[in-house]
Short mmCIF file of C-alpha atoms and ligand atoms in Angstrom, two decimals:
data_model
loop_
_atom_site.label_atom_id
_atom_site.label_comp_id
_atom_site.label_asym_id
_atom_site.label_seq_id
_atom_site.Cartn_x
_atom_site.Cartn_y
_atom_site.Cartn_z
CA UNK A 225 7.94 -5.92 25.18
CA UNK A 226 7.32 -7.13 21.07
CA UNK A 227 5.24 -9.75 20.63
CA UNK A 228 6.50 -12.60 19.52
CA UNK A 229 5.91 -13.25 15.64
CA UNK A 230 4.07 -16.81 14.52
CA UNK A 231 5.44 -16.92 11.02
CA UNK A 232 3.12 -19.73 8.61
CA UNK A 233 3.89 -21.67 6.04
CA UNK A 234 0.76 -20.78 3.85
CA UNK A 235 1.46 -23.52 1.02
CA UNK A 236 -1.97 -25.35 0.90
CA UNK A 237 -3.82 -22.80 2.02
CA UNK A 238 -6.31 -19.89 0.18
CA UNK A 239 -3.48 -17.53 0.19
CA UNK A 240 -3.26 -16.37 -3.23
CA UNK A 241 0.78 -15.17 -2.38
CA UNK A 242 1.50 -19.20 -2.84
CA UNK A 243 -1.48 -20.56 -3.90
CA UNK A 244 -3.61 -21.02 -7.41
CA UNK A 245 -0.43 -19.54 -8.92
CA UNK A 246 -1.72 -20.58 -12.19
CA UNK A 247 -4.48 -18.42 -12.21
CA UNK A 248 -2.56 -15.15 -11.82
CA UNK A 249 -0.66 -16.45 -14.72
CA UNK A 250 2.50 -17.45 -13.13
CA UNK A 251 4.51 -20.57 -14.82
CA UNK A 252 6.51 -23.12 -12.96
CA UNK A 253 6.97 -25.39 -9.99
CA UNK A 254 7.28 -24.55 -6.21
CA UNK A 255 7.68 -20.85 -6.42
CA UNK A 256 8.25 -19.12 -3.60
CA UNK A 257 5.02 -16.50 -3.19
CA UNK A 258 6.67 -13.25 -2.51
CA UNK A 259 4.25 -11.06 -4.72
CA UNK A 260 1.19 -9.05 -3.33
CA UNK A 261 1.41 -7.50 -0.21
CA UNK A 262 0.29 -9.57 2.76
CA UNK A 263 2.26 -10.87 5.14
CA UNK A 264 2.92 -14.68 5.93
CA UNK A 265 2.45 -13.83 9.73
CA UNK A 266 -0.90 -14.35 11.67
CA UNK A 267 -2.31 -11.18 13.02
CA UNK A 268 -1.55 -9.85 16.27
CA UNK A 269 -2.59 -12.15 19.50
CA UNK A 270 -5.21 -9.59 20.58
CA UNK A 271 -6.72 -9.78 16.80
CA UNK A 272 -7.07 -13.60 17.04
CA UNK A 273 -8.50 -13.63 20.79
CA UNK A 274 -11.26 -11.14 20.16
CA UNK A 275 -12.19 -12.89 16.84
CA UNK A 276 -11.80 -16.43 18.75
CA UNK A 277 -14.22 -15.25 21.10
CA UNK A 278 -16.68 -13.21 18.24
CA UNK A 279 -16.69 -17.03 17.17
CA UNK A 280 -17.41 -19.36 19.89
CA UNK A 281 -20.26 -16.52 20.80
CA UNK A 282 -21.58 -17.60 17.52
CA UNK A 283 -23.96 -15.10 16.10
CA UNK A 284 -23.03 -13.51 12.77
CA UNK A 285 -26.18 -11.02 12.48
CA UNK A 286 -26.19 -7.58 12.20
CA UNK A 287 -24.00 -5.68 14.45
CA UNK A 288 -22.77 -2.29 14.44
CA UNK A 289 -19.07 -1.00 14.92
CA UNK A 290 -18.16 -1.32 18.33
CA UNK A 291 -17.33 1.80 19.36
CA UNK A 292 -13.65 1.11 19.93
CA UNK A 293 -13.59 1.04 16.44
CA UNK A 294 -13.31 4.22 15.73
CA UNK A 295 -12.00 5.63 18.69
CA UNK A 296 -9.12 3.12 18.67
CA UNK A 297 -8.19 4.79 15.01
CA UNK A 298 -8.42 8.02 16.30
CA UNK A 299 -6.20 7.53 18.71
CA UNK A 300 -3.45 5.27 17.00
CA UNK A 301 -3.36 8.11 14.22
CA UNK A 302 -2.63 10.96 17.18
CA UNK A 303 -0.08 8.97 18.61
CA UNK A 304 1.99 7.39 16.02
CA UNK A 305 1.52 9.81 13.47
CA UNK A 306 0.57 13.17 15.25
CA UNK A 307 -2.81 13.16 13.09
CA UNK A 308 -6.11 14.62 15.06
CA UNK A 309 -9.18 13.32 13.36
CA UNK A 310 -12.65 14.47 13.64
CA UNK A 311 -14.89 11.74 14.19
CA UNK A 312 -16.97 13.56 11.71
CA UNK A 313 -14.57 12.83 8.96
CA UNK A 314 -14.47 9.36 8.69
CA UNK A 315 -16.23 7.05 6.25
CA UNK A 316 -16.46 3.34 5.45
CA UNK A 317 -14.93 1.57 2.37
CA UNK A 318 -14.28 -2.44 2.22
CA UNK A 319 -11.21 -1.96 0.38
CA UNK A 320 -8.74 1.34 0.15
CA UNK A 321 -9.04 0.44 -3.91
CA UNK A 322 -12.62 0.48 -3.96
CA UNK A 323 -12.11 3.84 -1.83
CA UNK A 324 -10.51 5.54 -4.35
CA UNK A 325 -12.26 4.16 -7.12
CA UNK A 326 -15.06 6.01 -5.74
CA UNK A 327 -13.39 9.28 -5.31
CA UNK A 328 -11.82 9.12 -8.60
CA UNK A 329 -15.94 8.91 -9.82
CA UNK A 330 -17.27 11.24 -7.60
CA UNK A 331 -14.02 14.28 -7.65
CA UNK A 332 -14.22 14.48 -11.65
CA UNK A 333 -16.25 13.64 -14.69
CA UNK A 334 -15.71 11.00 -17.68
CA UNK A 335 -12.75 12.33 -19.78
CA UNK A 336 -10.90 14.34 -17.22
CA UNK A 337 -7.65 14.08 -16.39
CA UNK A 338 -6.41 12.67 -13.18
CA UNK A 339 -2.36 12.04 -12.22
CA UNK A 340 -0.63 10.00 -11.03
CA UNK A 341 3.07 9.41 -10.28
CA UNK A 342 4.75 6.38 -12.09
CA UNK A 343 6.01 3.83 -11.01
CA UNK A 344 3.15 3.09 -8.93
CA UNK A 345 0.66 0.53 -7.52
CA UNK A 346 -0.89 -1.04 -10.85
CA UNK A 347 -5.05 -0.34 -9.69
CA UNK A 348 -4.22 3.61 -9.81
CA UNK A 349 -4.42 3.38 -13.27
CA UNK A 350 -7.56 0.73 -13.53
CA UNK A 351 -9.26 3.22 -11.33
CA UNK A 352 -8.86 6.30 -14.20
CA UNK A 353 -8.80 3.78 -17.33
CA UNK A 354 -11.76 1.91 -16.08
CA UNK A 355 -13.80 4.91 -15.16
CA UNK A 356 -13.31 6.43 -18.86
CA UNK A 357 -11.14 8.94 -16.92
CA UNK A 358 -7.57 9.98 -18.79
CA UNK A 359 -4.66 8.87 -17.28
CA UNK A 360 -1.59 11.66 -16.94
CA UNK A 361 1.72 10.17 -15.65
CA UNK A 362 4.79 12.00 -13.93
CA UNK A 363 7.60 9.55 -13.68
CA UNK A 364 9.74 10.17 -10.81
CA UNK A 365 13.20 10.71 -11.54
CA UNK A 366 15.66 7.44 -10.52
CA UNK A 367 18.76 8.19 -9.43
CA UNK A 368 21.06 4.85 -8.65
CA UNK A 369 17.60 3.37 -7.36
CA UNK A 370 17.25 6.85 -5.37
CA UNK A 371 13.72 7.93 -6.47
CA UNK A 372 12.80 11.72 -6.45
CA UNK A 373 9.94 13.97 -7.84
CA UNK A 374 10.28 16.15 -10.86
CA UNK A 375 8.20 18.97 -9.42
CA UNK A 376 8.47 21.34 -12.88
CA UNK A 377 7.18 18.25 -15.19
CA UNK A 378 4.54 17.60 -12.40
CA UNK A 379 3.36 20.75 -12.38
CA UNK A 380 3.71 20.90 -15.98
CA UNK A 381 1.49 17.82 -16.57
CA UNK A 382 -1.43 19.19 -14.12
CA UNK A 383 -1.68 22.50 -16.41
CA UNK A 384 -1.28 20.90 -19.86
CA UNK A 385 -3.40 18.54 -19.30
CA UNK A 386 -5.74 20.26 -17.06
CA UNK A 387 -5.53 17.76 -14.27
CA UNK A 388 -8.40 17.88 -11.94
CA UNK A 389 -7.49 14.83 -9.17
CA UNK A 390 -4.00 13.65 -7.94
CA UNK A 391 -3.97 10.37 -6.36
CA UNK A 392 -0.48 10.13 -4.13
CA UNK A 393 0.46 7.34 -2.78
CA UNK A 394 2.45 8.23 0.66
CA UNK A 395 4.34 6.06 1.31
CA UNK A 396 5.12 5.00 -2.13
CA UNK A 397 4.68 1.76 -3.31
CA UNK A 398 6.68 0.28 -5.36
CA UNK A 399 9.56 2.16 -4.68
CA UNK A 400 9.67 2.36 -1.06
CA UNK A 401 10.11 5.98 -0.16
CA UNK A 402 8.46 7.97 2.47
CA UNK A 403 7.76 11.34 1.20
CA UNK A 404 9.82 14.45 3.34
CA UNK A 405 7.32 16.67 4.73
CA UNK A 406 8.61 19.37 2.70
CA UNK A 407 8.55 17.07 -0.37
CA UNK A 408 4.77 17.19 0.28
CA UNK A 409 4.17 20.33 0.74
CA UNK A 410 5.70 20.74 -2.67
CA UNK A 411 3.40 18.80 -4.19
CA UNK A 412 0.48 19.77 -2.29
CA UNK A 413 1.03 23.51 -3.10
CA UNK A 414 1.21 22.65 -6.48
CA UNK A 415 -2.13 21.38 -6.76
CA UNK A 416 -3.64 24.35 -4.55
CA UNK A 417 -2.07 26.55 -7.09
CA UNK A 418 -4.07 24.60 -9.70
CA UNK A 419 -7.25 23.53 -7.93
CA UNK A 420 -6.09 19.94 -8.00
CA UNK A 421 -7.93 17.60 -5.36
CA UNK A 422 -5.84 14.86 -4.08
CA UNK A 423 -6.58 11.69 -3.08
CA UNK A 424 -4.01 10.45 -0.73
CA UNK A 425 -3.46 6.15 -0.53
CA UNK A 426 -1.70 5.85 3.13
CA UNK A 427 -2.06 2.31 3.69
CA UNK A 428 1.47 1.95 3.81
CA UNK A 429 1.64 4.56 6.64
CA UNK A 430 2.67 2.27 9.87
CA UNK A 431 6.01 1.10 7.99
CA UNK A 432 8.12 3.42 8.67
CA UNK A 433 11.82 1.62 8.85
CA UNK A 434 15.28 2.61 9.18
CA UNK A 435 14.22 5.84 11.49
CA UNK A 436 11.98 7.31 8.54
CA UNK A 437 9.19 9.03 9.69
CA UNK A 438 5.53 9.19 7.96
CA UNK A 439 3.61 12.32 7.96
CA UNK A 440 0.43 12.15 6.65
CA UNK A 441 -0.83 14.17 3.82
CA UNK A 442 -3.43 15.84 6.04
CA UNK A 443 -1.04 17.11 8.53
CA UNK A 444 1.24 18.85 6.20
CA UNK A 445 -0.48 21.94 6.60
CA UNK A 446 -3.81 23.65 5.75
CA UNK A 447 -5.26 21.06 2.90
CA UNK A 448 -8.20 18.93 4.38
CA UNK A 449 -10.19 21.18 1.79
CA UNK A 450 -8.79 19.27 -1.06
CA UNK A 451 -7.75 16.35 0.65
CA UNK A 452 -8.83 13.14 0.46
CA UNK A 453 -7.29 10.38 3.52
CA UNK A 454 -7.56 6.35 2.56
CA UNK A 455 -5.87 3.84 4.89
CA UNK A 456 -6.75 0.74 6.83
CA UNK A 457 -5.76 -2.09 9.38
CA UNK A 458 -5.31 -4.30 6.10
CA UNK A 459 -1.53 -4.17 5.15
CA UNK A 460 -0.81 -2.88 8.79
CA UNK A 461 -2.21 -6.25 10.97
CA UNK A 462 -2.55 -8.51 7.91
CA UNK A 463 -6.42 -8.41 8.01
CA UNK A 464 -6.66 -7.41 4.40
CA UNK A 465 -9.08 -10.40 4.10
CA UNK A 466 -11.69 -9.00 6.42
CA UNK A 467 -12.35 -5.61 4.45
CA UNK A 468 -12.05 -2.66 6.44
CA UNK A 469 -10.69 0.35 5.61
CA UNK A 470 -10.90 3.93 6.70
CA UNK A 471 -11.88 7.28 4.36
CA UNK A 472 -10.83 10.44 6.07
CA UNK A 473 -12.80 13.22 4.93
CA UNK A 474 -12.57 16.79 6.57
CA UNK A 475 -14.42 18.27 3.55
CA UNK A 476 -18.16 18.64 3.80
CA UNK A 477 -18.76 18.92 0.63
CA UNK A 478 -17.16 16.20 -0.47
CA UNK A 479 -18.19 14.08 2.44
CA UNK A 480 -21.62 14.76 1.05
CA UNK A 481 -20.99 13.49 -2.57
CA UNK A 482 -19.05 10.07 -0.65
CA UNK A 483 -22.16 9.49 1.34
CA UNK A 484 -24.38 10.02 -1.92
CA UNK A 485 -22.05 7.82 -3.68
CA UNK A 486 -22.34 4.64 -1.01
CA UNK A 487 -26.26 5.64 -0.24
CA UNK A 488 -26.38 5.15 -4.67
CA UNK A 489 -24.92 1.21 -3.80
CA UNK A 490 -26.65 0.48 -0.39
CA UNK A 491 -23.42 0.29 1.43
CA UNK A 492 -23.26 0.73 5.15
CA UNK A 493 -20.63 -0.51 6.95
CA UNK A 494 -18.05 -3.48 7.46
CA UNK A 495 -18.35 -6.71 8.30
CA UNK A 496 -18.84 -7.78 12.18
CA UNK A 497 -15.74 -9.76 12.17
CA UNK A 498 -13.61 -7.03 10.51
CA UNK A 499 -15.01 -4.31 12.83
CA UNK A 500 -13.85 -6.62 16.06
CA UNK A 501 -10.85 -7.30 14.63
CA UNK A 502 -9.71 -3.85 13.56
CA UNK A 503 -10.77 -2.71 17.16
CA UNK A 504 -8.98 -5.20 18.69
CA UNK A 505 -5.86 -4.46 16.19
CA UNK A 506 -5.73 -0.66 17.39
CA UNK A 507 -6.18 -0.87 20.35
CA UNK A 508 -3.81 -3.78 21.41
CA UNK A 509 -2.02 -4.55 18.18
CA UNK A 510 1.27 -2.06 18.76
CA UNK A 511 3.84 -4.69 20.06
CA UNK A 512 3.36 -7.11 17.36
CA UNK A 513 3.75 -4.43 14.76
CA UNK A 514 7.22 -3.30 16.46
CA UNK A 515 8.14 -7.26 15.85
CA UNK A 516 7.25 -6.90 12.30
CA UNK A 517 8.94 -3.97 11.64
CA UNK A 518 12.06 -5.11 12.86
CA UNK A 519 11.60 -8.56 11.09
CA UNK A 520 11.38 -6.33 7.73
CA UNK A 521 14.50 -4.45 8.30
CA UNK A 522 16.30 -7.63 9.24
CA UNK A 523 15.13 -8.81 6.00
CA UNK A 524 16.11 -6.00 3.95
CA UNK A 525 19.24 -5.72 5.60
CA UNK A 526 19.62 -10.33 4.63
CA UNK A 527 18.49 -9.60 1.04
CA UNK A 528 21.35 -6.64 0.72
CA UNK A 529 24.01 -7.82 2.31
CA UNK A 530 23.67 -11.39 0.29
CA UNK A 531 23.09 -9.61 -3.48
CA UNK A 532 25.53 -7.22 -2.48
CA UNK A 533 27.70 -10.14 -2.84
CA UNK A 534 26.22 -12.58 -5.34
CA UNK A 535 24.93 -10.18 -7.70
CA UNK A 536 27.06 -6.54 -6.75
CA UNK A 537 25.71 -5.11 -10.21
CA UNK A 538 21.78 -5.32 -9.14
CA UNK A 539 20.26 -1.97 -7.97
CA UNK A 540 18.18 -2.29 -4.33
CA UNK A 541 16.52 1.46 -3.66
CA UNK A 542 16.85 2.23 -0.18
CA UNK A 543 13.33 0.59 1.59
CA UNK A 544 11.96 3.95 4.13
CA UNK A 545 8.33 2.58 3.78
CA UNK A 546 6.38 -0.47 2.88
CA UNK A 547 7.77 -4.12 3.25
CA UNK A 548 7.83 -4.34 -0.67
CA UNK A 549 12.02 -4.13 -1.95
CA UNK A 550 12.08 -2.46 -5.55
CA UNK A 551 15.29 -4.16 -6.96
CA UNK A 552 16.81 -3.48 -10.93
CA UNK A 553 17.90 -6.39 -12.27
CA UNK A 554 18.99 -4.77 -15.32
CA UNK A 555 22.79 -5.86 -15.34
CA UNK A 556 21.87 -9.49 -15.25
CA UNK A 557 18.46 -10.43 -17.31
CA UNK A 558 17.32 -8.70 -20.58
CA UNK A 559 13.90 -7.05 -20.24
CA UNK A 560 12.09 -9.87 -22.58
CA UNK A 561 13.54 -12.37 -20.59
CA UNK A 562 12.94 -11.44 -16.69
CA UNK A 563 9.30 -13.58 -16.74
CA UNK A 564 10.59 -16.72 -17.49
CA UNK A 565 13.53 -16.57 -15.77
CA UNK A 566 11.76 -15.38 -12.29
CA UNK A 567 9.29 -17.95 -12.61
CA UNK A 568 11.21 -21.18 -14.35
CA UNK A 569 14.52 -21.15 -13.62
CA UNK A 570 14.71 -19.02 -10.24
CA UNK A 571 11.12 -20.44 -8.84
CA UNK A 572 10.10 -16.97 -7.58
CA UNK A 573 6.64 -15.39 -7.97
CA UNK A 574 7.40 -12.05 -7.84
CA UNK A 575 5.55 -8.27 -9.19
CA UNK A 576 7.56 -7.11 -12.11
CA UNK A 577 8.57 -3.52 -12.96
CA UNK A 578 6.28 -2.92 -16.13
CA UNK A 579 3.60 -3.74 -13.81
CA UNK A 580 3.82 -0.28 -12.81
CA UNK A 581 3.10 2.05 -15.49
CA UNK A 582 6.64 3.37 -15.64
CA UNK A 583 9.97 3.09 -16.86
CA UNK A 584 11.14 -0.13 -15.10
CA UNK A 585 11.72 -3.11 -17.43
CA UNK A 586 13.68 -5.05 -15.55
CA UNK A 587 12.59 -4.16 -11.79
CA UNK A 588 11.55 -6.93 -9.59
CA UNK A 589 9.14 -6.07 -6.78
CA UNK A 590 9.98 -8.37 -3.47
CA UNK A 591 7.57 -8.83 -0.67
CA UNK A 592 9.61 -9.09 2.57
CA UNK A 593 6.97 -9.65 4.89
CA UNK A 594 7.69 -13.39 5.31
CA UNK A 595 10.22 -15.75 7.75
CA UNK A 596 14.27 -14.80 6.92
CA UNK A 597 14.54 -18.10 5.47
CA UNK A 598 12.12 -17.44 2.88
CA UNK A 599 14.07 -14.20 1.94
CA UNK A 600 17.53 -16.00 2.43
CA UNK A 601 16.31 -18.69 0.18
CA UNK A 602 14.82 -16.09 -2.51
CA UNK A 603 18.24 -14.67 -2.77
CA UNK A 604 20.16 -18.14 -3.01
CA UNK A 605 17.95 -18.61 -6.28
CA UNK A 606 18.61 -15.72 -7.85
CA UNK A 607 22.32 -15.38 -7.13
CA UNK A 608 22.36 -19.59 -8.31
CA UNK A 609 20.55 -18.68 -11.87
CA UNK A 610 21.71 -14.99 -12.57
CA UNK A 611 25.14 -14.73 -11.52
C1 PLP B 955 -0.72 1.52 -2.27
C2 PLP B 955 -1.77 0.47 -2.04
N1 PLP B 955 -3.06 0.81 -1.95
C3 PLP B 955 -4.03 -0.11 -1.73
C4 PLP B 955 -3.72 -1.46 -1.62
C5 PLP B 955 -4.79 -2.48 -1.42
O1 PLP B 955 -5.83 -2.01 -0.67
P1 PLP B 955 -7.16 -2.84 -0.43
O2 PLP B 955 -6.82 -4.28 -0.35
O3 PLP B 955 -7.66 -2.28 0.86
O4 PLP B 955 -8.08 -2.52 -1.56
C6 PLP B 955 -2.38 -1.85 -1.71
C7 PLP B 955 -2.04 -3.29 -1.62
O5 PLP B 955 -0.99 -3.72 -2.00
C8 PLP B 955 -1.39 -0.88 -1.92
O6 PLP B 955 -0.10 -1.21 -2.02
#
């Protein structure tokens, strides 16, 4: 049985997706926040009673994971996603980008080259440019909005430039696939061949839609030598604003230099509500996922079916992973002008192609983790101001 989903109306809330607009630099009145990825649903019933109850109890000192914290993980990963763990493996992080800022540090020195595959989520690059690391791009190869790798400039790119990390991102955001096993393995051989270490972002990993099927990095085949595991309850059960997430480590070695790294900063573990509510989230949370999942492909399916008729020239890629829809408006607003029109005439706040560090100048990114009518209403305005 799914649960049922409580969809809010965040307006007048913190939520930055609608909220303080202004301060992100968006322009206009009443947009519709359908820009970074959380979800305008409240967390899973089982999430809300344990935390409920964490609250009336009252004490906020210091606790420890329960120890359904872990094990919960463990488990969920076996059973959706065929992963065995090692308790052994796993480490702490707040956020999955502060994660792999870290390994980014710790997995190379200042002025080596680490690559990534473009377009892709923006703080990839912040993490190498930031850390006086150099920044090595493979675009992936569009087809009609079908996006592919191109394995010889990959390669190509990891032994001109002497690449020493990879950082993936599986599924891929902002495009929306979920890599093919064997698609992986391409990649992942690749960097064996070349000593590459890859960090691996699967926060995306419990969206898989339409029948497409995650497999994670680490179960590929014989890499946890060189690979590096980030994911977390965050985008999954919408708790991105309690700060868990999970760093999956079956190297010792570099399990070693993480530890090192967090003992350098004095950090030790979550925060008591986000360990309760990530334990409560795996363990109970698997029904209410299952309604949002569903709710997402309705969405995508809304979306489609009403640009396929308003604006038949506009380029949606096929969404396999993530609730984030990668559309080209290309046909219908001139690269200069896609900003303003978003924002001013169509009301929409809204991630925007160049965002991404590739070649996407007119590509809107749409968050379709909200209510239908949020989504049908998106598309009225666009189809009203571009067609
Ligand atoms: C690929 C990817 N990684 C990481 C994050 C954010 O992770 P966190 O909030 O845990 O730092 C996002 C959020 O959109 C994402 O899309």
């Amino acid at each position: 049985m799914s649960e049922q989903l409580i969809f809010r109306d965040r307006r007048g809330t913190n939520a930055m997706k609608w909220n303080y607009l202004d301060r992100i630099g968006f322009k206009g009145e009443n947009l519709l926040g359908m820009w970074v990825a959380d979800m305008d649903f409240a967390s899973p019933e089982c999430v809300r009673r344990a935390l409920r109850e964490a609250a009336d109890f009252g004490v906020f000192g210091y606790d420890a994971a329960p120890k359904e914290y872990h094990e919960a993980f463990i488990a969920w990963e076996k059973e959706r996603h065929g992963l065995e763990i090692d308790r052994e493996w796993i480490r702490f992080s707040p956020g999955v980008v502060t994660g792999f800022y870290w390994l980014v540090k710790m997995l190379t020195e200042p002025g080596d080259s680490v690559l990534i595959q473009t377009p892709v989520y923006y703080p990839f690059m912040s993490a190498i440019e930031d850390q006086g690391r150099k920044l090595v791009r493979s675009e992936l190869v569009n087809t009609n909005g079908i996006y592919t790798v191109d394995y010889e400039d990959f390669e190509r790119k990891i032994t001109e430039e002497a690449v020493r990390v990879f950082i993936l991102c599986s599924p891929h955001n902002p495009i929306g696939r979920i890599w093919t096993r064997s698609e992986l393995a391409k990649m992942l051989e690749i960097c064996r061949r070349h000593s590459v270490k890859v960090i691996s972002d699967e926060i995306h990993h419990d969206f898989e839609l339409g029948g497409h099927k995650h497999t994670p990095t680490l179960a590929v085949g014989d890499y946890g030598d060189m690979v590096a595991m980030l994911t977390a309850p965050s985008k999954t059960f919408n708790l991105a604003g309690l700060q868990n997430s999970f760093v999956i480590l079956p190297d010792k070695d570099i399990r070693d230099r993480y530890d090192a790294a967090l003992r350098d900063v004095h950090i030790m573990g979550g925060n008591s509500l986000g360990n309760v509510a990530a334990a409560a989230a795996y363990t109970g949370g698997a029904d209410w996922l299952e309604s949002v999942l569903r709710t997402v492909e309705d969405n995508d399916a809304l979306f489609r079916a009403r640009l396929a008729e308003g604006l038949p020239k506009a380029v949606i890629s096929p969404l396999e992973g993530t609730y984030l829809l990668w559309v080209d408006l290309g046909a219908y607003v001139a690269a200069e002008d896609i900003k303003t029109v978003m924002e001013e005439r169509c009301g929409l706040a809204l991630d925007y192609g160049t965002q991404f560090g590739g070649n996407a100048p007119c590509h809107i990114r749409v968050n379709l983790a909200t209510d239908g009518a949020v989504v049908e209403e998106a598309a009225a305005r666009l189809i009203r101001n571009l067609s």
